């Protein structure tokens, strides 16, 4: 059953990614983290601390307690938690090639309010990349909650 819910969620996000507007909405949906090679067993990659590059090298969007930035030159996701509510901030990303979902994952920062964390990826230049801002109250054992609207980064 869990795999069915995950498959339906991923299909929904893939369709929404191709239809999504350029701005985020306040609507949110629960998304289970998805495994990717090299990430933690539960499907979440935890961001490591880093120094944010100049904003001119980034495409950034803020959404209710989360700021996500993508650095195309290097394929890095940068995530900042903007709320001291105890929840972690993150980005659920989808990489689409030839019109189909190629791979996806979640980058979560637990570095505290105002600190930037980054996850290093490697995407094909001719692919589409969508990012959805997320929060995760791990201490309460909750799901990762991601906006159903996101942003196209490449």
PDB file of C-alpha atoms in Angstrom:
ATOM      1  CA  UNK A   1       0.000   0.000   0.000  1.00  0.00           C
ATOM      2  CA  UNK A   2       2.825   2.383   0.887  1.00  0.00           C
ATOM      3  CA  UNK A   3       4.437   1.819  -2.505  1.00  0.00           C
ATOM      4  CA  UNK A   4       1.127   2.522  -4.228  1.00  0.00           C
ATOM      5  CA  UNK A   5       0.693   5.800  -2.334  1.00  0.00           C
ATOM      6  CA  UNK A   6       4.287   6.733  -3.190  1.00  0.00           C
ATOM      7  CA  UNK A   7       3.810   5.890  -6.877  1.00  0.00           C
ATOM      8  CA  UNK A   8       0.600   7.919  -7.093  1.00  0.00           C
ATOM      9  CA  UNK A   9       2.266  10.854  -5.302  1.00  0.00           C
ATOM     10  CA  UNK A  10       5.251  10.809  -7.648  1.00  0.00           C
ATOM     11  CA  UNK A  11       3.022  10.607 -10.730  1.00  0.00           C
ATOM     12  CA  UNK A  12       0.967  13.539  -9.455  1.00  0.00           C
ATOM     13  CA  UNK A  13       4.083  15.631  -8.867  1.00  0.00           C
ATOM     14  CA  UNK A  14       5.489  14.750 -12.298  1.00  0.00           C
ATOM     15  CA  UNK A  15       2.288  15.934 -13.982  1.00  0.00           C
ATOM     16  CA  UNK A  16       2.084  19.033 -11.782  1.00  0.00           C
ATOM     17  CA  UNK A  17       5.724  19.793 -12.551  1.00  0.00           C
ATOM     18  CA  UNK A  18       4.992  20.050 -16.247  1.00  0.00           C
ATOM     19  CA  UNK A  19       1.941  22.242 -15.628  1.00  0.00           C
ATOM     20  CA  UNK A  20       3.157  24.293 -12.686  1.00  0.00           C
ATOM     21  CA  UNK A  21       3.043  28.085 -12.622  1.00  0.00           C
ATOM     22  CA  UNK A  22       6.078  30.257 -12.084  1.00  0.00           C
ATOM     23  CA  UNK A  23       5.056  31.067  -8.498  1.00  0.00           C
ATOM     24  CA  UNK A  24       4.257  28.955  -5.482  1.00  0.00           C
ATOM     25  CA  UNK A  25       0.840  28.685  -3.920  1.00  0.00           C
ATOM     26  CA  UNK A  26      -0.101  28.143  -0.296  1.00  0.00           C
ATOM     27  CA  UNK A  27      -1.515  24.671  -1.029  1.00  0.00           C
ATOM     28  CA  UNK A  28       0.594  21.830   0.395  1.00  0.00           C
ATOM     29  CA  UNK A  29       0.687  18.067   0.039  1.00  0.00           C
ATOM     30  CA  UNK A  30       2.495  15.328   1.924  1.00  0.00           C
ATOM     31  CA  UNK A  31       5.254  13.659  -0.074  1.00  0.00           C
ATOM     32  CA  UNK A  32       7.169  10.623   1.078  1.00  0.00           C
ATOM     33  CA  UNK A  33      10.919  10.889   0.582  1.00  0.00           C
ATOM     34  CA  UNK A  34      12.247   8.834  -2.334  1.00  0.00           C
ATOM     35  CA  UNK A  35      15.529   6.921  -2.365  1.00  0.00           C
ATOM     36  CA  UNK A  36      18.311   7.887  -4.702  1.00  0.00           C
ATOM     37  CA  UNK A  37      21.757   6.352  -4.996  1.00  0.00           C
ATOM     38  CA  UNK A  38      24.033   7.813  -2.341  1.00  0.00           C
ATOM     39  CA  UNK A  39      21.339   9.109   0.023  1.00  0.00           C
ATOM     40  CA  UNK A  40      20.329   7.880   3.458  1.00  0.00           C
ATOM     41  CA  UNK A  41      18.314   4.669   3.649  1.00  0.00           C
ATOM     42  CA  UNK A  42      15.126   6.553   4.425  1.00  0.00           C
ATOM     43  CA  UNK A  43      15.421   8.458   1.137  1.00  0.00           C
ATOM     44  CA  UNK A  44      16.504  11.802   2.540  1.00  0.00           C
ATOM     45  CA  UNK A  45      19.815  13.449   1.817  1.00  0.00           C
ATOM     46  CA  UNK A  46      20.860  15.784   4.607  1.00  0.00           C
ATOM     47  CA  UNK A  47      22.449  19.038   3.503  1.00  0.00           C
ATOM     48  CA  UNK A  48      25.932  19.929   4.684  1.00  0.00           C
ATOM     49  CA  UNK A  49      26.896  23.396   5.877  1.00  0.00           C
ATOM     50  CA  UNK A  50      28.356  25.678   3.284  1.00  0.00           C
ATOM     51  CA  UNK A  51      28.990  29.272   2.271  1.00  0.00           C
ATOM     52  CA  UNK A  52      26.344  30.497  -0.122  1.00  0.00           C
ATOM     53  CA  UNK A  53      27.837  31.638  -3.440  1.00  0.00           C
ATOM     54  CA  UNK A  54      26.993  35.110  -4.809  1.00  0.00           C
ATOM     55  CA  UNK A  55      23.269  35.490  -5.556  1.00  0.00           C
ATOM     56  CA  UNK A  56      24.114  36.192  -9.201  1.00  0.00           C
ATOM     57  CA  UNK A  57      25.014  32.487  -9.543  1.00  0.00           C
ATOM     58  CA  UNK A  58      21.740  31.281  -8.015  1.00  0.00           C
ATOM     59  CA  UNK A  59      18.057  31.020  -8.799  1.00  0.00           C
ATOM     60  CA  UNK A  60      16.191  31.403  -5.488  1.00  0.00           C
ATOM     61  CA  UNK A  61      12.622  31.247  -4.238  1.00  0.00           C
ATOM     62  CA  UNK A  62      11.198  31.704  -0.729  1.00  0.00           C
ATOM     63  CA  UNK A  63       8.144  29.918   0.557  1.00  0.00           C
ATOM     64  CA  UNK A  64       6.728  29.935   4.095  1.00  0.00           C
ATOM     65  CA  UNK A  65       9.777  29.367   6.324  1.00  0.00           C
ATOM     66  CA  UNK A  66      11.960  27.922   3.538  1.00  0.00           C
ATOM     67  CA  UNK A  67      14.269  29.465   0.976  1.00  0.00           C
ATOM     68  CA  UNK A  68      15.558  27.191  -1.770  1.00  0.00           C
ATOM     69  CA  UNK A  69      18.228  28.128  -4.279  1.00  0.00           C
ATOM     70  CA  UNK A  70      19.684  26.238  -7.189  1.00  0.00           C
ATOM     71  CA  UNK A  71      23.236  26.775  -8.415  1.00  0.00           C
ATOM     72  CA  UNK A  72      23.288  25.578 -12.029  1.00  0.00           C
ATOM     73  CA  UNK A  73      27.071  25.831 -12.336  1.00  0.00           C
ATOM     74  CA  UNK A  74      27.800  22.824 -10.109  1.00  0.00           C
ATOM     75  CA  UNK A  75      24.276  21.458  -9.664  1.00  0.00           C
ATOM     76  CA  UNK A  76      23.969  22.375  -5.986  1.00  0.00           C
ATOM     77  CA  UNK A  77      20.747  22.824  -4.051  1.00  0.00           C
ATOM     78  CA  UNK A  78      20.980  25.407  -1.280  1.00  0.00           C
ATOM     79  CA  UNK A  79      18.363  25.330   1.480  1.00  0.00           C
ATOM     80  CA  UNK A  80      17.774  27.730   4.362  1.00  0.00           C
ATOM     81  CA  UNK A  81      15.358  27.257   7.244  1.00  0.00           C
ATOM     82  CA  UNK A  82      13.801  30.658   7.920  1.00  0.00           C
ATOM     83  CA  UNK A  83      11.733  29.697  10.984  1.00  0.00           C
ATOM     84  CA  UNK A  84      12.797  28.683  14.493  1.00  0.00           C
ATOM     85  CA  UNK A  85       9.836  26.302  14.877  1.00  0.00           C
ATOM     86  CA  UNK A  86      12.019  23.196  15.275  1.00  0.00           C
ATOM     87  CA  UNK A  87      11.080  21.771  11.861  1.00  0.00           C
ATOM     88  CA  UNK A  88      13.704  21.177   9.188  1.00  0.00           C
ATOM     89  CA  UNK A  89      13.545  22.843   5.763  1.00  0.00           C
ATOM     90  CA  UNK A  90      14.169  21.239   2.423  1.00  0.00           C
ATOM     91  CA  UNK A  91      13.543  20.841  -1.262  1.00  0.00           C
ATOM     92  CA  UNK A  92      11.955  17.915  -3.060  1.00  0.00           C
ATOM     93  CA  UNK A  93      13.406  17.893  -6.581  1.00  0.00           C
ATOM     94  CA  UNK A  94      12.490  16.149  -9.801  1.00  0.00           C
ATOM     95  CA  UNK A  95      14.753  15.659 -12.789  1.00  0.00           C
ATOM     96  CA  UNK A  96      12.829  15.115 -16.030  1.00  0.00           C
ATOM     97  CA  UNK A  97      14.435  13.855 -19.249  1.00  0.00           C
ATOM     98  CA  UNK A  98      12.720  13.261 -22.575  1.00  0.00           C
ATOM     99  CA  UNK A  99       9.368  14.108 -20.987  1.00  0.00           C
ATOM    100  CA  UNK A 100       9.573  11.462 -18.227  1.00  0.00           C
ATOM    101  CA  UNK A 101      10.601  11.509 -14.588  1.00  0.00           C
ATOM    102  CA  UNK A 102      14.237  10.400 -14.635  1.00  0.00           C
ATOM    103  CA  UNK A 103      15.084  10.681 -10.935  1.00  0.00           C
ATOM    104  CA  UNK A 104      14.055  12.603  -7.837  1.00  0.00           C
ATOM    105  CA  UNK A 105      15.069  13.167  -4.244  1.00  0.00           C
ATOM    106  CA  UNK A 106      14.837  15.308  -1.154  1.00  0.00           C
ATOM    107  CA  UNK A 107      17.514  17.602   0.287  1.00  0.00           C
ATOM    108  CA  UNK A 108      16.839  18.535   3.933  1.00  0.00           C
ATOM    109  CA  UNK A 109      18.739  20.958   6.159  1.00  0.00           C
ATOM    110  CA  UNK A 110      18.714  20.563   9.923  1.00  0.00           C
ATOM    111  CA  UNK A 111      21.372  23.215  10.494  1.00  0.00           C
ATOM    112  CA  UNK A 112      19.015  25.648  12.257  1.00  0.00           C
ATOM    113  CA  UNK A 113      17.331  28.903  11.385  1.00  0.00           C
ATOM    114  CA  UNK A 114      19.318  31.186   9.082  1.00  0.00           C
ATOM    115  CA  UNK A 115      22.027  28.649   8.191  1.00  0.00           C
ATOM    116  CA  UNK A 116      22.524  27.482   4.628  1.00  0.00           C
ATOM    117  CA  UNK A 117      22.929  23.825   3.780  1.00  0.00           C
ATOM    118  CA  UNK A 118      23.738  22.373   0.376  1.00  0.00           C
ATOM    119  CA  UNK A 119      23.332  19.097  -1.476  1.00  0.00           C
ATOM    120  CA  UNK A 120      25.592  18.388  -4.437  1.00  0.00           C
ATOM    121  CA  UNK A 121      23.925  16.761  -7.455  1.00  0.00           C
ATOM    122  CA  UNK A 122      24.735  16.071 -11.098  1.00  0.00           C
ATOM    123  CA  UNK A 123      22.014  16.654 -13.699  1.00  0.00           C
ATOM    124  CA  UNK A 124      22.042  16.402 -17.486  1.00  0.00           C
ATOM    125  CA  UNK A 125      22.148  19.885 -19.025  1.00  0.00           C
ATOM    126  CA  UNK A 126      19.310  19.067 -21.426  1.00  0.00           C
ATOM    127  CA  UNK A 127      16.937  17.999 -18.645  1.00  0.00           C
ATOM    128  CA  UNK A 128      14.171  19.799 -16.760  1.00  0.00           C
ATOM    129  CA  UNK A 129      14.637  20.381 -13.043  1.00  0.00           C
ATOM    130  CA  UNK A 130      11.766  21.236 -10.706  1.00  0.00           C
ATOM    131  CA  UNK A 131      12.025  22.079  -7.010  1.00  0.00           C
ATOM    132  CA  UNK A 132       9.298  22.061  -4.361  1.00  0.00           C
ATOM    133  CA  UNK A 133       9.928  23.720  -0.958  1.00  0.00           C
ATOM    134  CA  UNK A 134       9.366  21.422   2.039  1.00  0.00           C
ATOM    135  CA  UNK A 135       9.313  21.300   5.817  1.00  0.00           C
ATOM    136  CA  UNK A 136       9.751  18.273   8.051  1.00  0.00           C
ATOM    137  CA  UNK A 137       9.022  18.071  11.763  1.00  0.00           C
ATOM    138  CA  UNK A 138      11.186  15.005  12.393  1.00  0.00           C
ATOM    139  CA  UNK A 139      10.913  15.292  16.165  1.00  0.00           C
ATOM    140  CA  UNK A 140       7.156  14.786  15.950  1.00  0.00           C
ATOM    141  CA  UNK A 141       7.605  11.842  13.586  1.00  0.00           C
ATOM    142  CA  UNK A 142       5.723  13.638  10.829  1.00  0.00           C
ATOM    143  CA  UNK A 143       5.913  13.300   7.068  1.00  0.00           C
ATOM    144  CA  UNK A 144       7.872  15.627   4.857  1.00  0.00           C
ATOM    145  CA  UNK A 145       5.377  18.281   3.748  1.00  0.00           C
ATOM    146  CA  UNK A 146       6.069  19.854   0.358  1.00  0.00           C
ATOM    147  CA  UNK A 147       4.258  22.521  -1.563  1.00  0.00           C
ATOM    148  CA  UNK A 148       2.254  21.081  -4.435  1.00  0.00           C
ATOM    149  CA  UNK A 149       3.448  24.046  -6.494  1.00  0.00           C
ATOM    150  CA  UNK A 150       7.102  24.504  -7.183  1.00  0.00           C
ATOM    151  CA  UNK A 151       9.554  26.175  -9.486  1.00  0.00           C
ATOM    152  CA  UNK A 152      11.357  25.212 -12.679  1.00  0.00           C
ATOM    153  CA  UNK A 153      15.113  25.718 -12.326  1.00  0.00           C
ATOM    154  CA  UNK A 154      16.446  24.377 -15.604  1.00  0.00           C
TER     155      UNK A 154
END
